[in-house]
PDB file of C-alpha atoms and ligand atoms in Angstrom:
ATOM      1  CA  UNK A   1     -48.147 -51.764  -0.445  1.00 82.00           C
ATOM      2  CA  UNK A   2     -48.786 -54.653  -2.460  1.00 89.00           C
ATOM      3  CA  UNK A   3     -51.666 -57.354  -2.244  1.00 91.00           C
ATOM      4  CA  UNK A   4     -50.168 -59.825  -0.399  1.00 90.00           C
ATOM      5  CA  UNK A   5     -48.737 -57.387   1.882  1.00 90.00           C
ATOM      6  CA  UNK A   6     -52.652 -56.003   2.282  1.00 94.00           C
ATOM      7  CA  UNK A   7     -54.326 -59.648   2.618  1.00 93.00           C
ATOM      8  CA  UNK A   8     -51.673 -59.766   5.573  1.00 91.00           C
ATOM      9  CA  UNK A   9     -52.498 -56.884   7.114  1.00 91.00           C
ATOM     10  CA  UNK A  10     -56.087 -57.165   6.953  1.00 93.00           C
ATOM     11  CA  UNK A  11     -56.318 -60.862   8.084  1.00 91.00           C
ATOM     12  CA  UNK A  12     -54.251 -60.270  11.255  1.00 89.00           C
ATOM     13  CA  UNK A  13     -56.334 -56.966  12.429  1.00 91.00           C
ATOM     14  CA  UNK A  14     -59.556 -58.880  11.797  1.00 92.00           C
ATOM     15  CA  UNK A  15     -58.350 -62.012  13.548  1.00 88.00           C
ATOM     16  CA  UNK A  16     -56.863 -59.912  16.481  1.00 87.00           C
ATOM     17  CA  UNK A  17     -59.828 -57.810  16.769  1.00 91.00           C
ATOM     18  CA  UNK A  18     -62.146 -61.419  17.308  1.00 89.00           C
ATOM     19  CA  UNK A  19     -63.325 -61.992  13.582  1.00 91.00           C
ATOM     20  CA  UNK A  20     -62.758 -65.642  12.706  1.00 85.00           C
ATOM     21  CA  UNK A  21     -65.953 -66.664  10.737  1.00 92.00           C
ATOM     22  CA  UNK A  22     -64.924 -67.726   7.381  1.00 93.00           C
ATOM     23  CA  UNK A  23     -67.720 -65.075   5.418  1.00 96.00           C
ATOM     24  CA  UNK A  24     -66.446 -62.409   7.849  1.00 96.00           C
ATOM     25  CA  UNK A  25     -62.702 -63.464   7.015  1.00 95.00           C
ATOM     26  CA  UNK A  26     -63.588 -63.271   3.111  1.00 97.00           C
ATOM     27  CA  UNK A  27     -64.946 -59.879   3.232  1.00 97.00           C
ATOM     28  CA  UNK A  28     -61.767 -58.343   4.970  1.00 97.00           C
ATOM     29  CA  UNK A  29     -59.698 -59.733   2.610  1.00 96.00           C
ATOM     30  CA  UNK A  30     -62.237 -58.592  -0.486  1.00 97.00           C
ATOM     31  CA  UNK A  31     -62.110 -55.050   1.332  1.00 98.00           C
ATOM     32  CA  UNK A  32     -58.211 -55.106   2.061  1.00 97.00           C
ATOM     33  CA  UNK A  33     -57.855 -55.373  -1.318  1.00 97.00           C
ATOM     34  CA  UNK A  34     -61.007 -53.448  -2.805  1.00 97.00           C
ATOM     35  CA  UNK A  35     -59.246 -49.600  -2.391  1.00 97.00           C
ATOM     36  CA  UNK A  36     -56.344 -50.598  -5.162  1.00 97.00           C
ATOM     37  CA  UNK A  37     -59.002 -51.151  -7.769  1.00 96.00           C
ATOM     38  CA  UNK A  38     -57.672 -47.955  -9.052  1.00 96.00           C
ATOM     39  CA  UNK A  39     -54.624 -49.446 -10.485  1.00 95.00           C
ATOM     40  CA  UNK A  40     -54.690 -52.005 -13.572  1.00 95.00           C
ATOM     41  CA  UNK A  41     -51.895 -54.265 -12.196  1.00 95.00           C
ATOM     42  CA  UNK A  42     -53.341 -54.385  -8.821  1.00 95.00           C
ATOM     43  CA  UNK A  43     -53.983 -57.979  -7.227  1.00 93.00           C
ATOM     44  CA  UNK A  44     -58.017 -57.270  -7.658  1.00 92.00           C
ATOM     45  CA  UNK A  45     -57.710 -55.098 -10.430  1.00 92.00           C
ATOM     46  CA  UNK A  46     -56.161 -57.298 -12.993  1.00 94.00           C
ATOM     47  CA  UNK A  47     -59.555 -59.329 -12.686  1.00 95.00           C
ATOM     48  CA  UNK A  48     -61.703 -56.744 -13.318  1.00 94.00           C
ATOM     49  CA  UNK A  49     -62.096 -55.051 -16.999  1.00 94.00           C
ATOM     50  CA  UNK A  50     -61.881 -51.604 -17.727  1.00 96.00           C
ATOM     51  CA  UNK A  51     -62.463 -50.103 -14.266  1.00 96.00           C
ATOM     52  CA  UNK A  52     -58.876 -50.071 -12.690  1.00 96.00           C
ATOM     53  CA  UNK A  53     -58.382 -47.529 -15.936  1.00 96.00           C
ATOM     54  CA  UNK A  54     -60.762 -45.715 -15.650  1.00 96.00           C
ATOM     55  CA  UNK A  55     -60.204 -45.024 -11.415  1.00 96.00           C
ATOM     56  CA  UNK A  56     -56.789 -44.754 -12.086  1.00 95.00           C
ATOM     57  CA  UNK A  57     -57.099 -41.848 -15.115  1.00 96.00           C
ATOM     58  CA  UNK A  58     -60.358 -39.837 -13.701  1.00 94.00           C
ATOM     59  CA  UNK A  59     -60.280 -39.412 -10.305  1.00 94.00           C
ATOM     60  CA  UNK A  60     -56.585 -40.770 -10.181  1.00 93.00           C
ATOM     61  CA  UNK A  61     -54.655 -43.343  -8.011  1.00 94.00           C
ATOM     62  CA  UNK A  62     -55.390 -43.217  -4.455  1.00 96.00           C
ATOM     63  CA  UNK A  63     -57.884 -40.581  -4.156  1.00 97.00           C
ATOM     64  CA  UNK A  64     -62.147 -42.089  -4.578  1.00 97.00           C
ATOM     65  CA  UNK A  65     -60.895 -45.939  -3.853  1.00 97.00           C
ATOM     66  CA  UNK A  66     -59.129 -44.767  -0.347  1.00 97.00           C
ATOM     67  CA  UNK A  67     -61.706 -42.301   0.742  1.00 97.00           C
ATOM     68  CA  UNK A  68     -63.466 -42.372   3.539  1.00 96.00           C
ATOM     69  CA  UNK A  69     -66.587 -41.540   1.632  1.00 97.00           C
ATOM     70  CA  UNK A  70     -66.229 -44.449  -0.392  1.00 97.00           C
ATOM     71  CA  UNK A  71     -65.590 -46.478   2.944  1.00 98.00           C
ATOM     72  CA  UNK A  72     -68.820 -45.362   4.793  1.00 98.00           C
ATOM     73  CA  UNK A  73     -71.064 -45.399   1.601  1.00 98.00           C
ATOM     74  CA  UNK A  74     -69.801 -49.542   1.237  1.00 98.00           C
ATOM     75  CA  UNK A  75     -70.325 -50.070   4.954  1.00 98.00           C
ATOM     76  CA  UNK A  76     -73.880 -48.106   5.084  1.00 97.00           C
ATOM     77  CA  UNK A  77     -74.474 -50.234   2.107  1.00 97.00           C
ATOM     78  CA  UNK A  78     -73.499 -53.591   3.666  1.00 97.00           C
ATOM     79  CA  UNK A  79     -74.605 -52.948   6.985  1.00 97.00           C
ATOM     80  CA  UNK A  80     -78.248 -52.914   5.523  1.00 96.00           C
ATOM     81  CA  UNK A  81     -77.596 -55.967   4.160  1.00 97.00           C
ATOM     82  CA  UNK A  82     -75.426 -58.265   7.192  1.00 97.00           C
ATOM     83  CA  UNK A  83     -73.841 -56.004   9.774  1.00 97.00           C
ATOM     84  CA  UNK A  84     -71.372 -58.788  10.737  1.00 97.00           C
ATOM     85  CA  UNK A  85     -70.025 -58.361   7.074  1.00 97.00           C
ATOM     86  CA  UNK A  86     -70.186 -54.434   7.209  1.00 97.00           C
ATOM     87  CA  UNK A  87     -68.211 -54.785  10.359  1.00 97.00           C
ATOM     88  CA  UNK A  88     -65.357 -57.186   8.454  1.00 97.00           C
ATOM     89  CA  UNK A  89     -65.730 -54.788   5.170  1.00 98.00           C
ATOM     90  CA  UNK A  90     -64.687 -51.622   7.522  1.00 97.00           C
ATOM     91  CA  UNK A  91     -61.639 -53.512   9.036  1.00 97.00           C
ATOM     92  CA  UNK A  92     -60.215 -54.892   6.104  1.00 97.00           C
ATOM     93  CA  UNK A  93     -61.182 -51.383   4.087  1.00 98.00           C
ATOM     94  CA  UNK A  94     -59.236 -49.351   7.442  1.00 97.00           C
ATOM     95  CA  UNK A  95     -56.209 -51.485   7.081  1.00 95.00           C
ATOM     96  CA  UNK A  96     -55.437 -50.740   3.886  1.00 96.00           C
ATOM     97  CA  UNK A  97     -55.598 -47.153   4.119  1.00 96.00           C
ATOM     98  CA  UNK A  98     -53.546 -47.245   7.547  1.00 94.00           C
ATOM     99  CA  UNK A  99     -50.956 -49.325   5.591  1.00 92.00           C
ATOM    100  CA  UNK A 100     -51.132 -47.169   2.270  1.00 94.00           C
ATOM    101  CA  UNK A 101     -50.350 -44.017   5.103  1.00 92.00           C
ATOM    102  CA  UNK A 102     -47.162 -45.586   5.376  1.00 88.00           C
ATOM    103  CA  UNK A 103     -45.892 -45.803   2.093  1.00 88.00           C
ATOM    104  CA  UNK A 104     -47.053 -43.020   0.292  1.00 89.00           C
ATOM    105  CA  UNK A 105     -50.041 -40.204   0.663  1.00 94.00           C
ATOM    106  CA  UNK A 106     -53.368 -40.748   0.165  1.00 96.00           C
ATOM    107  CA  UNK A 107     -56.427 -38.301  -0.241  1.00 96.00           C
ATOM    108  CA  UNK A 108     -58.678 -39.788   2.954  1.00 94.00           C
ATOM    109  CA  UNK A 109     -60.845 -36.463   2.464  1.00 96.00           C
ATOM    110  CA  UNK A 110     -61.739 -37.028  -1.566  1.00 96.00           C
ATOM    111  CA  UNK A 111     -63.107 -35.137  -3.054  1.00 95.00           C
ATOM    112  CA  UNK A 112     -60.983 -32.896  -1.366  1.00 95.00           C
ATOM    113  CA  UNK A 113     -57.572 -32.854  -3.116  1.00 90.00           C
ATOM    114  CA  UNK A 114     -55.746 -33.124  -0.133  1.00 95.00           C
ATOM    115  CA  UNK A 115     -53.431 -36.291   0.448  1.00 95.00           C
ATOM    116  CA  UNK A 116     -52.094 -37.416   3.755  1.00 95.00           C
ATOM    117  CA  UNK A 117     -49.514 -39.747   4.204  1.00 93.00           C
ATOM    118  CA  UNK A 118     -46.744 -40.556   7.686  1.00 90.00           C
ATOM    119  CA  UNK A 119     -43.728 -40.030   5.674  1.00 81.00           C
ATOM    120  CA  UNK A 120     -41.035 -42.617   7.704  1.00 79.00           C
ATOM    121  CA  UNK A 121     -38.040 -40.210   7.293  1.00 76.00           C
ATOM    122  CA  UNK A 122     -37.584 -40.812   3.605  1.00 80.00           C
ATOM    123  CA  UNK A 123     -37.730 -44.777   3.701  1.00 83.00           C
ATOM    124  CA  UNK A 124     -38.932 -46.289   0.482  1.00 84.00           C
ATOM    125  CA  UNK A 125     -41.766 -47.672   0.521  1.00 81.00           C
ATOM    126  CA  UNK A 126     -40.083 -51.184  -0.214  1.00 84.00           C
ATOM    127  CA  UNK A 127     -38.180 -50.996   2.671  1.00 84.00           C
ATOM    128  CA  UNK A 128     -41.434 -50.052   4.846  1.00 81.00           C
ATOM    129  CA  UNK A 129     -43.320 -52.765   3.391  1.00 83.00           C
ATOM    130  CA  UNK A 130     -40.489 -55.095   3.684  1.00 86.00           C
ATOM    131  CA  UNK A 131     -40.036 -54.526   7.554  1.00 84.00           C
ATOM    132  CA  UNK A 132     -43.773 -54.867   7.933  1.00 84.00           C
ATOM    133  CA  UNK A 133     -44.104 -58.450   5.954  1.00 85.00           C
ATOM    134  CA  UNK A 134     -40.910 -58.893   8.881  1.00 86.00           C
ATOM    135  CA  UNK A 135     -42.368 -57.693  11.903  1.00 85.00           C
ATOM    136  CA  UNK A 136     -45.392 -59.926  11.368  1.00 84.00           C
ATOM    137  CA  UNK A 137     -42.825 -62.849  10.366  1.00 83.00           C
ATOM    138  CA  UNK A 138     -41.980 -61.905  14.304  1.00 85.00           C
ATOM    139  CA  UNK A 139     -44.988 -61.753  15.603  1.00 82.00           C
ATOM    140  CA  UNK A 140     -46.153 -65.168  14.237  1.00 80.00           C
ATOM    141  CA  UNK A 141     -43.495 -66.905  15.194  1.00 82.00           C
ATOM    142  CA  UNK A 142     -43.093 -65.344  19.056  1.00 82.00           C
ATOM    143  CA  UNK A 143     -46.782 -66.781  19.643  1.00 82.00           C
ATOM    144  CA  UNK A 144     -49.329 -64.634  17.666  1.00 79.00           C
ATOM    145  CA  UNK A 145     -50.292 -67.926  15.466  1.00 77.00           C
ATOM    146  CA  UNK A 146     -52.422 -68.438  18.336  1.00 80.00           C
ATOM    147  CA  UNK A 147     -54.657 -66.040  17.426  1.00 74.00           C
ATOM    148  CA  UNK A 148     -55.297 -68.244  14.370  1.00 72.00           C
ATOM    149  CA  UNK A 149     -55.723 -71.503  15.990  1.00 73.00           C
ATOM    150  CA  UNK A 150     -59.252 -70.187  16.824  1.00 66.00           C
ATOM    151  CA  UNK A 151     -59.698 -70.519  12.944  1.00 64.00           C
ATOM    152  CA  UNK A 152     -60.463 -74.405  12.985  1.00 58.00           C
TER     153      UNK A 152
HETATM  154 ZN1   ZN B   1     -53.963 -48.687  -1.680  1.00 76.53          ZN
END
């Protein structure tokens, strides 16, 4: 999936799971981004200098950056610091791997090799994330903007 697609994702989970502080908003979409630093072109990892290269030629795409290793270390890190942010870093970090499941395989277990992935009967990925970007088009306009209005 792509950024926006992610920032989307994340945003609604957080907002339907109760999250509407503005810090705890900013850290799901930092974390809904954060596992696609292993790609150059990424929305986050065009900002950031040498890294996405380095993710994306060592370890590889998809494999340290959507692990749930990576994903507890951050929140055990976080959670020492604000637990209200490691709380918005785990559901921003969860929705993007639940939404990478979707359109391709990713290794969850790293640094085991494996890579797990809900193949929708051969649908490319486009068309998945299309549908998605769609279904929340629906769901915003049959009444789940409400669930924003708490917002401001
Ligand atoms: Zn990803």
């Amino acid at each position: 999936m792509n950024g926006v697609s992610h920032l989307i994702g994340g945003i609604s989970a957080a907002v339907v799971l109760g999250v509407h502080s503005s810090s705890q908003l900013a850290m799901v979409a930092v974390s809904a981004l954060l596992p696609d630093i292993d790609r150059p072109n990424s929305l986050l990892g065009r900002f950031i200098p040498v890294v996405p290269s380095l993710l994306e030629k060592i370890p590889g795409k998809r494999t340290v950056t959507h692990s749930l290793i990576m994903g507890l270390g951050l929140w055990l890190l976080l959670k020492g610091i604000s637990p209200e942010l490691a709380i918005a870093f785990m559901i921003g970090y969860i929705s993007h791997l639940i939404l990478d499941l979707f359109t391709g395989y990713i290794a969850f277990l790293w640094p085991i090799p494996w890579k797990v992935g809900v193949p929708l009967f051969g649908i490319p990925p486009v068309f998945v994330e299309t549908a998605a970007v769609a279904l929340w088009g629906v769901w915003i306009l049959l009444d789940g903007y409400t669930y924003f209005l708490n917002l401001f």
